[in-house]
Coordinates of C-alpha atoms in Angstrom, one line a residue:
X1 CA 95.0 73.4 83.0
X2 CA 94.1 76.4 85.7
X3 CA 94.3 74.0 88.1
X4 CA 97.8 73.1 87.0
X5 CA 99.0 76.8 87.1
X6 CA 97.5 77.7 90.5
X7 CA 98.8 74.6 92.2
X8 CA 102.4 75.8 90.5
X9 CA 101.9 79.0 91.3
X10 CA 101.2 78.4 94.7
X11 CA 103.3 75.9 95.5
X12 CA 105.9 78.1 94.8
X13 CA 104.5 81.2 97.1
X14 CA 104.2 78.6 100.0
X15 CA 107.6 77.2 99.7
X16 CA 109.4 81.1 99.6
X17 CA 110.6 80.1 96.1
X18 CA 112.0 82.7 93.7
X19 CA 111.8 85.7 95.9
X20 CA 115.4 86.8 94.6
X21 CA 113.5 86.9 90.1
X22 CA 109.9 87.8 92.0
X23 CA 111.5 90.9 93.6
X24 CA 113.1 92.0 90.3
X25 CA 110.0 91.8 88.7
X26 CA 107.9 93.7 91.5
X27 CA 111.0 96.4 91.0
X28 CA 110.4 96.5 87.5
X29 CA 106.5 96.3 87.2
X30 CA 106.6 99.4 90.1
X31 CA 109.2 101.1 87.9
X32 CA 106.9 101.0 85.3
X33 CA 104.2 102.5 87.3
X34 CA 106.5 105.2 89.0
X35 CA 107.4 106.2 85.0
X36 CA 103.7 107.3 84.6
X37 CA 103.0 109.0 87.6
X38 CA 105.8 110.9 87.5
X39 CA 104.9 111.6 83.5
X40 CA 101.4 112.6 84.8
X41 CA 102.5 114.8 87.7
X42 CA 105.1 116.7 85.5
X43 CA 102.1 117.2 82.6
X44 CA 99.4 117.5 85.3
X45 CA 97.1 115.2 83.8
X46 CA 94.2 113.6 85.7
X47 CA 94.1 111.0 87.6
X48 CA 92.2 108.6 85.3
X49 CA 94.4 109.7 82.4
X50 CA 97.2 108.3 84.5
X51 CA 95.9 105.6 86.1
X52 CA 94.9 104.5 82.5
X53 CA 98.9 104.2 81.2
X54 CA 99.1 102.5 84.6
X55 CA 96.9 99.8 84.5
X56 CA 95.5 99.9 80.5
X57 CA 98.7 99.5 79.0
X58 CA 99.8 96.1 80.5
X59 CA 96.3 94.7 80.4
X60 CA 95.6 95.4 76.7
X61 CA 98.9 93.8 75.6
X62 CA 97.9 90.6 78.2
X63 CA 94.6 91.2 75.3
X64 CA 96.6 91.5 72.4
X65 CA 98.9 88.6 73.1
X66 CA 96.0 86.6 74.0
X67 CA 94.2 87.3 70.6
X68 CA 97.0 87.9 68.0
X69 CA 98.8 84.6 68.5
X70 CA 95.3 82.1 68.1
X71 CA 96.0 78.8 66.2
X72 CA 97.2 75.3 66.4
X73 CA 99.3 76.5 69.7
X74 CA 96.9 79.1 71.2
X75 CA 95.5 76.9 73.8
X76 CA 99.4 76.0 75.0
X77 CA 100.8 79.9 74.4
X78 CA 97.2 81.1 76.7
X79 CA 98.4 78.4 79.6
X80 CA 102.4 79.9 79.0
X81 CA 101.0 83.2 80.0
X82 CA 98.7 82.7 82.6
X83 CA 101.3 80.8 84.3
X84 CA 103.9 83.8 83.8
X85 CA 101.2 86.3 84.6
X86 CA 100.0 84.2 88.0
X87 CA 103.7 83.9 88.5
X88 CA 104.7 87.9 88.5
X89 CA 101.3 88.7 90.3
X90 CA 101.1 86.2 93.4
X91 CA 105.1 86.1 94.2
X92 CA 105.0 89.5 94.6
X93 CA 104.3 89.8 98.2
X94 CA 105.4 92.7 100.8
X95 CA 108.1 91.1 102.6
X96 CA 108.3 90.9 105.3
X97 CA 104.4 90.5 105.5
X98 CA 102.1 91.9 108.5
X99 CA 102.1 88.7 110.3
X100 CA 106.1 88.2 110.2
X101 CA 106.5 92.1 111.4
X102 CA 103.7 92.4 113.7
X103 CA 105.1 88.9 115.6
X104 CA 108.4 90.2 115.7
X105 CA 107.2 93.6 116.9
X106 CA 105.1 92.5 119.7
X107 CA 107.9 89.8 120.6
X108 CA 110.1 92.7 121.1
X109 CA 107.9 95.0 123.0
X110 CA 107.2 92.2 125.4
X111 CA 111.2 92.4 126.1
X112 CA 111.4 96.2 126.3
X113 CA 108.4 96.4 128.7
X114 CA 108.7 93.2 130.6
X115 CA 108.7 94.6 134.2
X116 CA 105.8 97.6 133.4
X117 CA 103.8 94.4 132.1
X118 CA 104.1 92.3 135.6
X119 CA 103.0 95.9 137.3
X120 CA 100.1 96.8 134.6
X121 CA 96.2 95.3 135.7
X122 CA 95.6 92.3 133.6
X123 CA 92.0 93.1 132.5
X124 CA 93.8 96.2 131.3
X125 CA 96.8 94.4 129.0
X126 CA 94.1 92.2 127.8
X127 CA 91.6 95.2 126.7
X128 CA 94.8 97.1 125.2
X129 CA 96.0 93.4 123.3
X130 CA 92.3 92.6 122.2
X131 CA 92.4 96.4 120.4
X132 CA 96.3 95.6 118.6
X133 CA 95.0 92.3 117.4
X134 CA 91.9 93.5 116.1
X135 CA 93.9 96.0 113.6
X136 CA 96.3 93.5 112.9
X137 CA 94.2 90.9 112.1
X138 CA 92.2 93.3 109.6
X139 CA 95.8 94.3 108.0
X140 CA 96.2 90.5 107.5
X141 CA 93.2 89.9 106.2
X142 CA 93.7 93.0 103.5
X143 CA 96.9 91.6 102.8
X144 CA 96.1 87.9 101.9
X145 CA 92.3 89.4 99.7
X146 CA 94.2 91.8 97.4
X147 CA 98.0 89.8 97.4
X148 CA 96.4 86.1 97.3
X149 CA 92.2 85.4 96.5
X150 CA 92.0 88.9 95.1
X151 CA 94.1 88.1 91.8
X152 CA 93.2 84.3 91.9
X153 CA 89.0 85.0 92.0
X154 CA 89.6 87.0 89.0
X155 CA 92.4 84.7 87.1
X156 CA 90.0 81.8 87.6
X157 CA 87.0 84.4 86.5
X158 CA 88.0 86.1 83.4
X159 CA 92.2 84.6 82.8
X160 CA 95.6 86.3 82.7
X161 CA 93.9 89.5 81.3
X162 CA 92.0 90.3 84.3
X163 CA 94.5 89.0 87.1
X164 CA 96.9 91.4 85.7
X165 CA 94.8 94.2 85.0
X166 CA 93.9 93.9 89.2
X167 CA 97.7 93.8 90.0
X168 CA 98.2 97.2 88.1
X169 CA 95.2 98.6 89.9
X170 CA 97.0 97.1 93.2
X171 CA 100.2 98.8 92.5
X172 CA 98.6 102.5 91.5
X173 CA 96.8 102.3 94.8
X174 CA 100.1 101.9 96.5
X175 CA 100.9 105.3 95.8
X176 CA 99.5 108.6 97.7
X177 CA 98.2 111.2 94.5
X178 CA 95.2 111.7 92.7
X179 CA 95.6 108.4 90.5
X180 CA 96.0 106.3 93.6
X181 CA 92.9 107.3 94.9
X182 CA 90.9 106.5 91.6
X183 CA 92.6 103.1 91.8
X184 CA 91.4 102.7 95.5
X185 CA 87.7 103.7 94.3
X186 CA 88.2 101.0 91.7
X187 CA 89.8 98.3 93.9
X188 CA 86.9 99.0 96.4
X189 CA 84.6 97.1 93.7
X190 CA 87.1 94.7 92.7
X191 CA 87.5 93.6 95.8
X192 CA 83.8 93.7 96.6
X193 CA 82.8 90.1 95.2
X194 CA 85.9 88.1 96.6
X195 CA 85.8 89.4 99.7
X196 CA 82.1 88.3 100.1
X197 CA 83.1 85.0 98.1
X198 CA 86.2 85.1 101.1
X199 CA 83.6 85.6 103.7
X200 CA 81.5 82.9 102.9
X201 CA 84.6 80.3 102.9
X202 CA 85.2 81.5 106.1
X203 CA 81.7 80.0 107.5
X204 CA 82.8 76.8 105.8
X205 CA 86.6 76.9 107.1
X206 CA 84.8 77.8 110.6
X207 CA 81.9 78.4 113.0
X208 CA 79.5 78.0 110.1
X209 CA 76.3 80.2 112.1
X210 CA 77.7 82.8 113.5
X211 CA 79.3 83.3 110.0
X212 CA 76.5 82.6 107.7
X213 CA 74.0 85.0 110.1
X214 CA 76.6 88.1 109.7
X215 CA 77.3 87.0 105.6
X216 CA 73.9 87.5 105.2
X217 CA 73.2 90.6 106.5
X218 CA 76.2 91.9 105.1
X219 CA 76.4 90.3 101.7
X220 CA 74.3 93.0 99.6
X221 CA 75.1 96.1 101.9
X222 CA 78.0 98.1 98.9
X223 CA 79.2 99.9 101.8
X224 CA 81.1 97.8 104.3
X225 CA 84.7 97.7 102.9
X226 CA 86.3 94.6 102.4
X227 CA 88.1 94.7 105.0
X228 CA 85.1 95.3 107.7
X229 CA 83.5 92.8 106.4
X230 CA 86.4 89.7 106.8
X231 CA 87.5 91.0 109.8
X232 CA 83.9 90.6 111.1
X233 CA 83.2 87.2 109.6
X234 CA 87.0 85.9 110.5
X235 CA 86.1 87.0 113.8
X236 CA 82.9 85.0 113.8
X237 CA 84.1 82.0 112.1
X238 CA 87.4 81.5 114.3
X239 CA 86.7 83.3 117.5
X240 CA 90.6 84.0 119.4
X241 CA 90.6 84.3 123.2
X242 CA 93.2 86.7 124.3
X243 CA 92.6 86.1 127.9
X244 CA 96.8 86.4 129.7
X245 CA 97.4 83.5 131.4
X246 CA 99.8 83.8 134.5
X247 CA 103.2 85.2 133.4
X248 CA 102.3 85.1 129.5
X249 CA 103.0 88.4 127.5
X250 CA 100.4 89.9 125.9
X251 CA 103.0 89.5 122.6
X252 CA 103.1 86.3 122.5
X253 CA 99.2 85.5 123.1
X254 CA 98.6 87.9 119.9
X255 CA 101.1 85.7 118.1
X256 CA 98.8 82.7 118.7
X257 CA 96.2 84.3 117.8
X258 CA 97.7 85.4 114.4
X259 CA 98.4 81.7 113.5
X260 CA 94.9 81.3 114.2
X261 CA 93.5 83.4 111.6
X262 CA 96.2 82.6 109.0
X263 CA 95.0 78.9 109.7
X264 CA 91.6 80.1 109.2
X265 CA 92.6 81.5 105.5
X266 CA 94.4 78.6 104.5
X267 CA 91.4 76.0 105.2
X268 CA 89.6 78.8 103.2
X269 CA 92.2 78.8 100.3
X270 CA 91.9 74.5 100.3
X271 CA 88.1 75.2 100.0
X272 CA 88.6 77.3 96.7
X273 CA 91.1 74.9 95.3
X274 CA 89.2 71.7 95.8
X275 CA 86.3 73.3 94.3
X276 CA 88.7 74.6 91.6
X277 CA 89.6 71.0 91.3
X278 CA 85.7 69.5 91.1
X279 CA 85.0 71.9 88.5
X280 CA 87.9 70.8 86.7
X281 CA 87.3 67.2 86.8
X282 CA 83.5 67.7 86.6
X283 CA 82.8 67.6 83.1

């Protein structure tokens, strides 16, 4: 049945479905966030005290829903919930996303700058584009872990308990006080086993050495944030060449090079739902 709710879950993310009810929900769920920090600021309580009634709260009535209402229709009430759970915590996504606003950023630049570009040294727009897509790609590559495999590694883990209870964490570390920064230490070692887990799809989705020799030197060091560490193995697993051809913009070759690495995670998200699908029909 998990594969059932993903599939619906993500078949609905993929087409742009429900973005006018996901958007009311993001509102409320960060309303109900912005109610405790603001609570906590006013009282001056700590951090964790906060970040607590942040993320707590929600999560242990996920628990209490999960355990109060066992019986003849748990099973079918425990599949209701994760679906509505998956469904609030994957269709909310930043809109427009870093791909969608990077694209149309660079697209524009390349307008506003289009005779300095035909002046500037191409060795030197290519060493300037080659430094823009590197961040970019790492923003993407946040995005998608802790908006997308993030919340699904732990649904598929531990349920609707845990996929909610990392959404909340998500949210708190939206914000810029003391709570937010607890919630980032946290997320740091929520994130740590997907985005190794991530990694290693990577080396299947891609250039399977150069991938699997970086994983493993990589895979035990608690360090490396997540996001070093897939913007390293994407880089190794789906190498982009931003070499300017003659009269391209270095906007538009970035572009390419984003649909690249988006390509690269969504042969990496087929990997994790056909082995989703194996263990499901694998007795």
């Amino acid at each position: 049945m998990n594969l059932l709710v993903v599939l619906i879950v993500l078949g609905l993310r993929q087409m742009g479905m429900a973005v006018e009810p996901a958007a009311t929900v993001s509102a409320l769920m960060r309303g109900w966030r912005d109610r405790w920090l603001g609570r906590g600021e006013k009282e001056a309580w700590g951090g964790w005290l906060v970040l607590a009634f942040v993320v707590l709260l929600p999560t242990l009535l996920v628990a209490a829903l999960v355990t109060l209402l066992a019986g003849v229709w748990h099973s079918l009430f425990v599949h209701v919930l994760s679906l509505l759970v998956m469904l609030i915590v994957l269709l909310d996504r930043r809109q427009p996303d870093v791909m969608q606003r990077e694209r149309e950023a660079w697209l524009l630049a390349d307008e506003e700058h289009r005779a300095l570009l035909v002046q500037t040294d191409p060795a030197t727009l290519a060493a300037a584009a080659t430094s823009e897509f590197a961040r970019v790609r790492r923003s993407l590559l946040e995005e998608q872990l802790r908006e997308l495999f993030a919340p699904l590694f732990w649904y598929l883990l531990l349920g609707p308990i845990a996929a909610i209870a990392y959404y909340f964490l998500r949210l708190a570390a939206e914000m810029q006080d003391g709570a937010a920064q607890k919630a980032r230490e946290l997320l740091h070692y929520a994130d740590w086993p997907v985005a190794r887990l991530l990694a290693l799809s990577f080396a299947l989705a891609g250039d399977f050495v150069a991938t699997w020799g970086h994983w493993r030197g990589q895979v035990l060091n608690a360090g490396v944030e997540a996001g070093v560490l897939l913007d390293d193995s994407a880089a190794a697993a789906q190498p982009v060449d931003l070499t300017l051809g003659q009269g391209q913009a270095p906007g538009a070759v970035m572009g390419q090079g984003l649909e690249i690495v988006a390509a690269l995670l969504q042969r990496a998200l087929v990997i994790w739902i056909v082995l989703l699908a194996l263990h499901t029909l694998w007795p």
